[in-house]
Short mmCIF file of C-alpha atoms in Angstrom, two decimals:
data_model
loop_
_atom_site.label_atom_id
_atom_site.label_comp_id
_atom_site.label_asym_id
_atom_site.label_seq_id
_atom_site.Cartn_x
_atom_site.Cartn_y
_atom_site.Cartn_z
CA MET J 736 0.00 0.00 0.00
CA GLY J 737 2.98 2.36 -0.25
CA HIS J 738 3.82 4.84 2.49
CA THR J 739 1.90 4.95 5.76
CA ARG J 740 0.97 8.14 7.61
CA ARG J 741 3.94 7.66 9.92
CA GLN J 742 6.09 8.41 6.88
CA PHE J 743 3.65 10.87 5.34
CA LEU J 744 3.47 13.17 8.37
CA ALA J 745 6.85 14.60 7.45
CA ALA J 746 5.18 16.29 4.48
CA ALA J 747 2.13 17.51 6.45
CA ALA J 748 3.38 21.07 6.87
CA ALA J 749 3.37 21.58 3.11
CA ALA J 750 -0.20 20.30 2.96
CA ALA J 751 -1.22 22.71 5.71
CA SER J 752 0.11 25.71 3.79
CA THR J 753 -1.76 24.55 0.71
CA LEU J 754 -4.99 24.30 2.70
CA THR J 755 -4.53 27.82 4.02
CA MET J 756 -4.07 29.26 0.55
CA ALA J 757 -7.14 27.35 -0.61
CA GLY J 758 -9.23 28.93 2.12
CA CYS J 759 -9.63 25.86 4.34
CA ALA J 760 -7.79 27.19 7.34
CA GLY J 761 -9.17 30.71 7.24
CA PRO J 762 -11.89 32.15 9.48
CA HIS J 763 -14.72 31.72 6.97
CA VAL J 764 -16.70 28.60 6.16
CA ALA J 765 -16.51 27.55 2.51
CA SER J 766 -19.83 27.87 0.71
CA GLN J 767 -21.76 25.39 -1.39
CA GLY J 768 -19.78 24.34 -4.43
CA HIS J 769 -16.37 25.18 -2.99
CA ARG J 770 -13.95 22.27 -2.92
CA SER J 771 -13.33 22.89 0.79
CA SER J 772 -16.99 22.21 1.56
CA TYR J 773 -17.73 18.68 2.74
CA ALA J 774 -21.36 18.86 1.68
CA SER J 775 -20.33 19.83 -1.84
CA GLN J 776 -18.58 16.47 -2.15
CA ILE J 777 -21.79 14.50 -1.59
CA ILE J 778 -24.95 16.66 -1.67
CA GLU J 779 -26.66 17.01 -5.03
CA ALA J 780 -27.62 20.61 -5.86
CA GLN J 781 -31.37 19.97 -5.73
CA ASN J 782 -31.03 18.57 -2.19
CA TRP J 783 -29.16 21.52 -0.68
CA ASN J 784 -31.00 23.03 2.30
CA THR J 785 -30.61 24.92 5.57
CA VAL J 786 -29.78 21.84 7.64
CA PHE J 787 -26.99 20.70 5.33
CA LEU J 788 -25.61 24.24 5.12
CA TRP J 789 -25.08 24.49 8.88
CA VAL J 790 -23.98 20.88 9.39
CA ASP J 791 -21.36 21.47 6.70
CA ALA J 792 -20.18 24.58 8.56
CA VAL J 793 -19.37 22.68 11.75
CA LEU J 794 -17.70 19.82 9.87
CA GLN J 795 -15.38 22.38 8.32
CA GLN J 796 -14.63 23.88 11.72
CA VAL J 797 -13.64 20.47 13.08
CA ARG J 798 -11.12 20.19 10.26
CA ASP J 799 -9.87 23.76 10.35
CA GLN J 800 -9.44 23.89 14.13
CA ARG J 801 -7.87 20.40 14.29
CA VAL J 802 -10.47 19.29 16.85
CA THR J 803 -9.82 15.89 18.44
CA PRO J 804 -12.40 13.10 17.92
CA PRO J 805 -14.12 13.16 21.35
CA ARG J 806 -14.30 16.94 21.36
CA ALA J 807 -15.59 16.97 17.78
CA ALA J 808 -18.39 14.61 18.81
CA TYR J 809 -19.17 16.86 21.77
CA ASN J 810 -19.23 19.93 19.50
CA PHE J 811 -21.82 18.36 17.19
CA GLY J 812 -24.43 17.91 19.91
CA LEU J 813 -24.98 21.51 20.98
CA PRO J 814 -25.59 23.29 17.62
CA MET J 815 -27.56 20.44 16.03
CA ALA J 816 -29.83 20.18 19.07
CA ALA J 817 -30.22 23.96 19.31
CA GLY J 818 -31.20 24.33 15.66
CA PHE J 819 -33.83 21.64 15.89
CA LEU J 820 -35.30 22.88 19.17
CA ALA J 821 -35.71 26.39 17.78
CA ALA J 822 -37.39 25.18 14.58
CA ASN J 823 -39.52 22.69 16.48
CA GLY J 824 -40.71 25.42 18.83
CA VAL J 825 -42.26 27.08 15.78
CA VAL J 826 -43.48 23.97 13.95
CA ARG J 827 -44.44 22.08 17.15
CA ALA J 828 -44.11 18.64 15.62
CA TYR J 829 -42.13 16.76 18.30
CA ASP J 830 -41.97 16.50 22.06
CA GLU J 831 -38.62 17.26 23.66
CA PRO J 832 -37.18 16.83 27.18
CA PHE J 833 -35.44 20.20 27.48
CA GLY J 834 -38.46 22.41 28.25
CA ILE J 835 -37.87 24.86 25.40
CA GLY J 836 -41.56 25.36 24.74
CA SER J 837 -43.39 26.97 21.83
CA GLY J 838 -42.02 29.76 19.70
CA PRO J 839 -43.91 32.76 18.30
CA ARG J 840 -46.49 32.02 15.66
CA GLY J 841 -45.50 33.37 12.27
CA ALA J 842 -41.76 32.99 12.88
CA ASP J 843 -39.76 31.42 10.06
CA PRO J 844 -38.58 28.03 11.40
CA GLU J 845 -35.58 27.88 9.08
CA VAL J 846 -34.35 31.27 10.22
CA ALA J 847 -34.83 30.19 13.83
CA TYR J 848 -32.91 26.98 13.10
CA GLY J 849 -29.93 28.78 11.57
CA ILE J 850 -29.61 31.38 14.30
CA ALA J 851 -29.93 28.88 17.16
CA PHE J 852 -27.50 26.55 15.41
CA ALA J 853 -25.00 29.40 15.01
CA VAL J 854 -25.30 30.36 18.68
CA GLY J 855 -24.57 26.78 19.71
CA ALA J 856 -21.74 26.41 17.21
CA ALA J 857 -20.17 29.70 18.31
CA GLU J 858 -19.95 28.42 21.87
CA ALA J 859 -18.73 24.96 20.88
CA PHE J 860 -16.03 26.19 18.52
CA GLN J 861 -15.30 29.58 20.08
CA GLN J 862 -15.78 31.16 16.67
CA PRO J 863 -18.59 33.69 16.12
CA PHE J 864 -19.69 32.61 12.62
CA LEU J 865 -20.62 36.24 11.95
CA PHE J 866 -20.12 36.17 8.19
CA GLU J 867 -21.93 32.84 7.96
CA ARG J 868 -24.91 34.26 9.88
CA MET J 869 -25.09 37.30 7.62
CA ALA J 870 -24.85 35.23 4.44
CA PHE J 871 -27.51 32.86 5.78
CA LEU J 872 -29.94 35.62 6.72
CA ASN J 873 -29.53 37.27 3.31
CA ARG J 874 -31.21 34.19 1.84
CA PHE J 875 -34.52 35.22 3.45
CA PRO J 876 -36.70 38.25 2.68
CA ASP J 877 -36.96 40.90 5.36
CA GLY J 878 -40.19 40.96 7.31
CA GLU J 879 -41.89 39.88 10.51
CA ALA J 880 -41.32 36.14 9.93
CA LYS J 881 -37.59 36.69 9.61
CA SER J 882 -37.38 39.04 12.60
CA LEU J 883 -39.36 36.68 14.82
CA GLY J 884 -37.21 33.76 13.66
CA VAL J 885 -34.00 35.61 14.53
CA GLU J 886 -35.29 36.60 17.97
CA TRP J 887 -36.60 33.13 18.80
CA GLY J 888 -33.54 31.35 17.46
CA ARG J 889 -31.25 33.52 19.55
CA LYS J 890 -33.39 32.91 22.63
CA VAL J 891 -33.39 29.14 22.19
CA GLY J 892 -29.68 29.03 21.49
CA HIS J 893 -28.84 30.89 24.68
CA ARG J 894 -31.38 28.86 26.65
CA LEU J 895 -29.59 25.69 25.62
CA LEU J 896 -26.23 27.20 26.54
CA ASP J 897 -27.63 27.86 30.00
CA LEU J 898 -28.82 24.27 30.28
CA ARG J 899 -25.37 22.95 29.35
CA THR J 900 -23.47 25.21 31.75
CA ASP J 901 -21.37 23.11 34.14
CA ASP J 902 -22.01 19.95 32.11
CA GLY J 903 -18.50 18.73 32.92
CA SER J 904 -17.06 19.49 29.51
CA GLU J 905 -14.73 22.34 30.43
CA PRO J 906 -12.48 20.53 32.95
CA SER J 907 -12.44 17.45 30.71
CA GLU J 908 -10.51 19.42 28.09
CA ALA J 909 -7.39 19.22 30.25
CA LEU J 910 -5.34 16.08 29.77
CA TYR J 911 -5.35 15.31 33.50
CA TYR J 912 -7.23 12.58 35.35
CA LEU J 913 -8.56 14.98 38.00
CA GLY J 914 -9.53 12.01 40.16
CA ARG J 915 -12.42 11.06 37.88
CA TYR J 916 -11.13 7.56 37.13
CA LYS J 917 -8.82 5.33 39.17
CA ARG J 918 -5.80 3.95 37.33
CA ARG J 919 -5.38 0.17 37.32
CA SER J 920 -2.13 -1.23 38.68
CA ASP J 921 -1.76 -4.59 36.92
CA ALA J 922 -0.14 -5.59 33.62
CA LEU J 923 -3.14 -4.38 31.57
CA ARG J 924 -2.67 -0.75 32.63
CA TRP J 925 -2.52 1.65 29.71
CA ARG J 926 0.65 3.63 29.11
CA PRO J 927 1.62 5.81 26.12
CA THR J 928 2.85 3.64 23.28
CA GLY J 929 5.26 5.71 21.22
CA PRO J 930 9.00 5.24 21.71
CA PHE J 931 9.37 9.02 21.85
CA TYR J 932 7.90 9.01 25.39
CA GLY J 933 11.08 7.60 26.90
CA ALA J 934 14.65 6.63 26.21
CA ALA J 935 15.90 3.19 27.24
CA PRO J 936 17.32 2.49 29.72
CA GLY J 937 16.23 5.82 31.22
CA PRO J 938 12.79 6.60 32.68
CA ALA J 939 9.71 7.66 30.78
CA PHE J 940 8.89 11.36 30.77
CA ALA J 941 6.11 11.85 33.32
CA SER J 942 4.75 14.91 31.50
CA PHE J 943 3.66 12.62 28.67
CA ASP J 944 2.05 10.01 30.94
CA ARG J 945 -1.48 11.23 30.21
CA GLY J 946 -4.15 10.16 27.79
CA LEU J 947 -6.49 12.20 25.64
CA HIS J 948 -9.32 13.81 27.68
CA PRO J 949 -9.41 11.46 30.70
CA GLY J 950 -12.49 13.22 32.11
CA HIS J 951 -14.61 13.15 28.95
CA GLY J 952 -16.68 10.19 30.17
CA ARG J 953 -18.09 12.27 33.02
CA ILE J 954 -19.66 14.92 30.78
CA LYS J 955 -23.43 15.21 31.10
CA PRO J 956 -24.95 13.27 28.16
CA TRP J 957 -27.85 14.30 25.95
CA THR J 958 -29.84 11.08 25.55
CA MET J 959 -28.34 8.71 28.13
CA THR J 960 -29.06 8.75 31.85
CA SER J 961 -25.33 8.89 32.56
CA GLY J 962 -22.01 8.31 30.83
CA SER J 963 -21.86 4.85 32.38
CA GLN J 964 -25.35 3.74 31.32
CA PHE J 965 -23.97 1.59 28.49
CA ARG J 966 -20.58 0.89 30.06
CA THR J 967 -19.03 -2.20 28.49
CA ALA J 968 -18.45 -5.45 30.35
CA GLY J 969 -15.01 -6.30 31.69
CA PHE J 970 -11.96 -7.02 29.55
CA TYR J 971 -10.18 -10.37 29.27
CA ASP J 972 -7.93 -11.83 31.93
CA PRO J 973 -4.51 -11.34 30.28
CA ALA J 974 -3.57 -14.92 31.23
CA SER J 975 -6.64 -16.38 29.48
CA PRO J 976 -6.80 -18.36 26.22
CA GLU J 977 -9.13 -15.69 24.80
CA PHE J 978 -6.54 -12.98 25.32
CA ALA J 979 -3.83 -15.17 23.80
CA GLU J 980 -5.94 -15.61 20.68
CA GLU J 981 -6.50 -11.88 20.33
CA PHE J 982 -2.86 -11.11 21.01
CA ASP J 983 -1.71 -13.47 18.28
CA THR J 984 -4.34 -12.26 15.80
CA ILE J 985 -3.44 -8.59 16.10
CA ARG J 986 0.29 -9.33 16.19
CA ARG J 987 0.04 -11.10 12.82
CA LEU J 988 -2.66 -8.93 11.21
CA GLY J 989 -2.06 -5.39 12.42
CA GLY J 990 1.70 -4.95 12.25
CA MET J 991 3.51 -2.65 9.89
CA ASP J 992 5.04 -5.64 8.10
CA SER J 993 2.07 -8.03 8.34
CA GLU J 994 2.25 -10.93 5.91
CA ILE J 995 -1.44 -11.87 6.24
CA ARG J 996 -3.15 -8.47 5.87
CA SER J 997 -4.63 -8.19 2.39
CA GLU J 998 -4.34 -5.17 0.14
CA GLU J 999 -8.02 -4.44 0.69
CA GLN J 1000 -7.65 -4.67 4.48
CA ALA J 1001 -4.73 -2.24 4.30
CA GLU J 1002 -6.88 0.12 2.24
CA ILE J 1003 -9.70 -0.18 4.79
CA ALA J 1004 -7.31 0.67 7.63
CA LEU J 1005 -6.33 3.90 5.90
CA PHE J 1006 -9.82 4.76 4.64
CA TRP J 1007 -11.34 4.93 8.12
CA GLU J 1008 -8.35 6.31 10.02
CA ASP J 1009 -9.77 9.86 9.78
CA GLY J 1010 -7.10 11.94 11.35
CA PRO J 1011 -5.47 14.14 12.26
CA TRP J 1012 -6.34 17.33 10.39
CA GLY J 1013 -9.61 16.03 9.09
CA VAL J 1014 -13.26 15.50 9.78
CA THR J 1015 -12.53 12.89 12.56
CA PRO J 1016 -14.35 9.54 13.01
CA PRO J 1017 -17.58 11.06 14.39
CA GLY J 1018 -17.45 13.71 11.68
CA HIS J 1019 -17.13 10.98 9.05
CA MET J 1020 -20.38 9.51 10.40
CA VAL J 1021 -22.13 12.90 10.16
CA TYR J 1022 -20.79 13.18 6.60
CA ILE J 1023 -22.25 9.75 5.74
CA ALA J 1024 -25.55 10.75 7.34
CA MET J 1025 -25.81 13.73 4.98
CA GLN J 1026 -25.13 11.43 2.04
CA ILE J 1027 -27.72 8.86 3.12
CA LEU J 1028 -30.55 11.18 4.18
CA GLN J 1029 -30.55 13.52 1.19
CA GLY J 1030 -33.28 13.10 -1.39
CA ARG J 1031 -35.41 10.76 0.73
CA GLY J 1032 -38.41 13.03 1.06
CA PHE J 1033 -37.73 14.24 4.59
CA SER J 1034 -39.39 17.54 5.43
CA PHE J 1035 -37.27 20.33 6.87
CA ILE J 1036 -38.29 19.58 10.47
CA GLU J 1037 -37.80 15.83 9.98
CA LEU J 1038 -34.29 16.41 8.71
CA ALA J 1039 -33.59 18.86 11.54
CA ARG J 1040 -34.72 16.22 14.05
CA ALA J 1041 -32.60 13.55 12.38
CA PHE J 1042 -29.43 15.62 12.68
CA ALA J 1043 -30.26 16.66 16.22
CA LEU J 1044 -30.38 12.99 17.14
CA ILE J 1045 -27.23 12.25 15.13
CA GLY J 1046 -25.34 15.09 16.81
CA MET J 1047 -26.53 14.19 20.29
CA THR J 1048 -25.82 10.47 19.88
CA GLN J 1049 -22.36 11.03 18.43
CA CYS J 1050 -21.68 13.18 21.49
CA ASP J 1051 -23.08 10.49 23.78
CA ALA J 1052 -21.13 7.79 21.96
CA SER J 1053 -17.95 9.71 22.77
CA ILE J 1054 -18.96 10.06 26.42
CA SER J 1055 -19.86 6.38 26.67
CA ALA J 1056 -16.68 5.17 24.98
CA TRP J 1057 -14.44 7.47 27.02
CA ASP J 1058 -16.16 6.44 30.25
CA SER J 1059 -15.39 2.78 29.55
CA LYS J 1060 -11.88 3.56 28.26
CA TYR J 1061 -10.79 5.25 31.46
CA HIS J 1062 -12.80 2.99 33.74
CA TYR J 1063 -11.02 -0.12 32.41
CA ASP J 1064 -7.68 1.54 31.45
CA ILE J 1065 -6.65 -1.17 28.94
CA VAL J 1066 -3.27 -1.33 27.21
CA ARG J 1067 -3.00 -0.92 23.43
CA PRO J 1068 -1.77 -3.81 21.26
CA GLU J 1069 1.47 -2.07 20.32
CA SER J 1070 2.53 -1.64 23.96
CA ALA J 1071 1.41 -5.17 24.79
CA ILE J 1072 3.27 -6.80 21.91
CA ARG J 1073 6.42 -4.68 21.98
CA VAL J 1074 6.94 -4.41 25.74
CA ARG J 1075 4.32 -5.91 28.04
CA ALA J 1076 3.91 -9.53 26.88
CA PRO J 1077 6.11 -11.17 29.57
CA ALA J 1078 4.11 -9.47 32.33
CA PHE J 1079 0.80 -11.05 31.35
CA GLY J 1080 1.67 -14.49 32.73
CA ASN J 1081 -0.07 -16.14 29.80
CA PRO J 1082 1.10 -19.75 29.25
CA ASP J 1083 0.35 -19.66 25.52
CA PRO J 1084 3.67 -19.58 23.62
CA ARG J 1085 2.17 -17.12 21.12
CA VAL J 1086 2.06 -14.40 23.80
CA VAL J 1087 5.65 -13.39 23.33
CA ARG J 1088 7.36 -10.03 23.22
CA GLN J 1089 8.25 -8.70 19.76
CA ALA J 1090 10.35 -5.61 20.41
CA GLY J 1091 10.34 -4.23 16.87
CA TRP J 1092 6.59 -4.53 16.27
CA GLN J 1093 4.70 -1.41 15.17
CA SER J 1094 1.04 -0.91 14.36
CA TYR J 1095 0.27 -0.26 10.68
CA ILE J 1096 -1.44 3.03 11.50
CA PRO J 1097 -0.37 5.25 14.42
CA THR J 1098 -1.57 4.04 17.82
CA PRO J 1099 -3.74 6.69 19.54
CA GLU J 1100 -2.69 8.18 22.86
CA PHE J 1101 -5.47 6.88 25.13
CA PRO J 1102 -6.71 3.50 26.43
CA ALA J 1103 -7.95 0.85 24.04
CA TYR J 1104 -11.19 -0.60 25.40
CA PRO J 1105 -13.71 -0.08 23.80
CA ALA J 1106 -13.05 1.29 20.31
CA GLY J 1107 -14.35 4.81 19.74
CA HIS J 1108 -14.54 4.16 15.99
CA SER J 1109 -16.86 1.21 16.55
CA THR J 1110 -19.05 3.11 19.02
CA PHE J 1111 -19.44 6.10 16.68
CA GLY J 1112 -20.07 3.90 13.63
CA ALA J 1113 -22.62 1.61 15.26
CA ALA J 1114 -24.56 4.54 16.73
CA ALA J 1115 -24.73 6.26 13.34
CA ALA J 1116 -25.61 3.13 11.36
CA GLU J 1117 -28.33 2.09 13.78
CA LEU J 1118 -29.86 5.55 13.85
CA LEU J 1119 -29.78 5.92 10.06
CA ALA J 1120 -31.42 2.51 9.64
CA LEU J 1121 -34.20 3.61 12.00
CA PHE J 1122 -34.66 6.86 10.06
CA VAL J 1123 -34.96 5.22 6.63
CA GLY J 1124 -36.76 2.10 7.85
CA ARG J 1125 -34.18 -0.51 6.84
CA ASP J 1126 -30.55 -1.46 7.22
CA HIS J 1127 -30.06 -2.66 3.64
CA VAL J 1128 -29.09 0.60 2.00
CA ALA J 1129 -26.40 0.03 -0.62
CA PHE J 1130 -24.10 3.00 -1.14
CA SER J 1131 -20.54 4.00 -1.98
CA GLY J 1132 -18.18 6.67 -0.79
CA GLN J 1133 -14.74 8.19 -0.91
CA ALA J 1134 -12.65 9.39 2.01
CA PRO J 1135 -13.76 12.93 2.94
CA ASP J 1136 -10.17 14.05 3.59
CA GLU J 1137 -8.05 12.40 0.95
CA VAL J 1138 -5.20 14.84 1.51
CA LEU J 1139 -4.31 12.86 4.66
CA TRP J 1140 -3.62 9.69 2.72
CA PRO J 1141 -2.53 10.24 -0.90
CA GLN J 1142 -3.11 6.52 -1.51
CA LEU J 1143 -6.87 7.10 -1.16
CA ARG J 1144 -7.24 9.59 -3.99
CA GLY J 1145 -9.70 8.14 -6.46
CA VAL J 1146 -10.49 5.18 -4.20
CA THR J 1147 -14.19 4.41 -3.80
CA ARG J 1148 -15.47 1.89 -1.30
CA SER J 1149 -18.93 0.31 -1.48
CA TRP J 1150 -21.19 -1.19 1.18
CA THR J 1151 -24.28 -3.37 0.91
CA SER J 1152 -25.87 -2.01 4.10
CA LEU J 1153 -25.45 0.51 6.88
CA SER J 1154 -24.33 -2.21 9.28
CA HIS J 1155 -21.76 -3.35 6.70
CA MET J 1156 -20.34 0.17 6.71
CA ALA J 1157 -20.19 0.25 10.52
CA GLU J 1158 -18.57 -3.19 10.71
CA GLU J 1159 -15.91 -2.24 8.18
CA ASN J 1160 -15.24 1.01 10.02
CA GLY J 1161 -14.67 -0.86 13.28
CA MET J 1162 -12.63 -3.67 11.77
CA SER J 1163 -10.33 -1.10 10.21
CA ARG J 1164 -8.81 -0.60 13.65
CA LEU J 1165 -7.82 -4.25 13.83
CA TYR J 1166 -6.30 -4.15 10.35
CA GLY J 1167 -4.37 -1.10 11.50
CA GLY J 1168 -3.16 -2.87 14.65
CA VAL J 1169 -4.45 -0.32 17.16
CA HIS J 1170 -7.31 -2.26 18.79
CA TRP J 1171 -8.24 -5.66 20.14
CA GLU J 1172 -11.26 -7.34 18.54
CA LEU J 1173 -13.11 -7.17 21.87
CA ASP J 1174 -12.70 -3.37 21.72
CA HIS J 1175 -14.60 -3.41 18.43
CA ARG J 1176 -17.37 -5.79 19.52
CA ALA J 1177 -18.02 -3.94 22.78
CA GLY J 1178 -18.07 -0.57 21.02
CA MET J 1179 -20.56 -1.80 18.42
CA LYS J 1180 -22.90 -3.08 21.13
CA ALA J 1181 -22.79 0.17 23.08
CA GLY J 1182 -23.29 2.35 19.99
CA GLN J 1183 -26.34 0.40 18.88
CA ALA J 1184 -27.90 0.66 22.34
CA ILE J 1185 -27.31 4.43 22.49
CA ALA J 1186 -28.97 4.94 19.10
CA ARG J 1187 -32.03 2.82 19.87
CA GLN J 1188 -32.72 4.55 23.16
CA ALA J 1189 -32.31 8.00 21.62
CA PHE J 1190 -34.53 7.27 18.63
CA TYR J 1191 -37.44 5.93 20.65
CA SER J 1192 -37.36 8.21 23.69
CA THR J 1193 -35.65 11.57 23.14
CA LEU J 1194 -37.58 13.46 20.42
CA PRO J 1195 -40.81 11.51 19.80
CA PRO J 1196 -43.59 12.84 17.55
CA LYS J 1197 -46.33 14.72 19.36
CA ALA J 1198 -49.31 12.52 20.14
#
């Protein structure tokens, strides 16, 4: 498959300067038709609408601000929920648990949606979206409907900001444990993987002994009762036959020089890697949701509800996955194979240290169990299947951020169903050598449960 991102990162600075000149890294969101617009890659012109316009805006901000995956998922919830709640207050089509109430009669629901969405996005991304708001409002004729929509949208947006004050998100941005989760002390304990964290035989650098957003699992969720509601079951005993089987599988399949990984599996590993400097794994799911839901006859308020649920469940999937990750504190395959194997006490001769082993794609800097990719993908696939009434939706797609992996330019992947897409997304992490299979299975189960609960209980149609 040619060069991996480990080798490609050396050229990333040149790509960044190119993006800036193209307008990607500037303060303004690219409009419909611009090559820096995600929606323009997948939305047909006749399907363009207010919902896609604003969803596209936040996807671009994730890329341009280099937002990390769990924070990107968090940032989707607030604006997508705010936009829907403002529009729904005018249309009054769905019940909601936030107590927003009814908006003024005669207000334009699309105007209300855009303004509330922008208020939420401005808080989430710390970027005012002033030019985007002005361009959006210029699409609507002046008059009472517009004025009422602006006033109501602003009110709802700020009401939701008040409701999310002290939701636990601010302290979770720091890469400190803050006493929220107790570290394990046995051989399965997670430690940073990269060799740059220490120099043998000297000690590791303590300043790097932290994972990504250790407190994220304690953020107040949108649709779950708590971050631990769908906490995964326990991980394997490292001395068990089941762990030995997984250890051997990932050692042979996921290494940089694997002799059993197929060309297609290598392509899959790169296709779903989604970072850094891109839309992120949860953003890729939002991107796919736009592709799937366009042109299916959804009304404006139905589409607004769909993306409110998608945004909230991607946020909750991140909270759920990060709660389990830091509750169980499980080592990544690369650390286990390269360093930790002798400490597991596993009698299977396959559980042996291989000092030169490296994962095919870069190992992330936080605990393994469960897989965030799998949780995000399963939540999105399950929710989309519920929206369209079936899982068997055949579709194809290209990587939204091909600049990250030059090997993916022109590559199109096809899926026979939404669950097929989610399964491939999760399995990509095994092909890349960064997850155990149990990480994937547990993440899929949690994501599906989050989506089902949200769909049936959070924003039901009015009786």
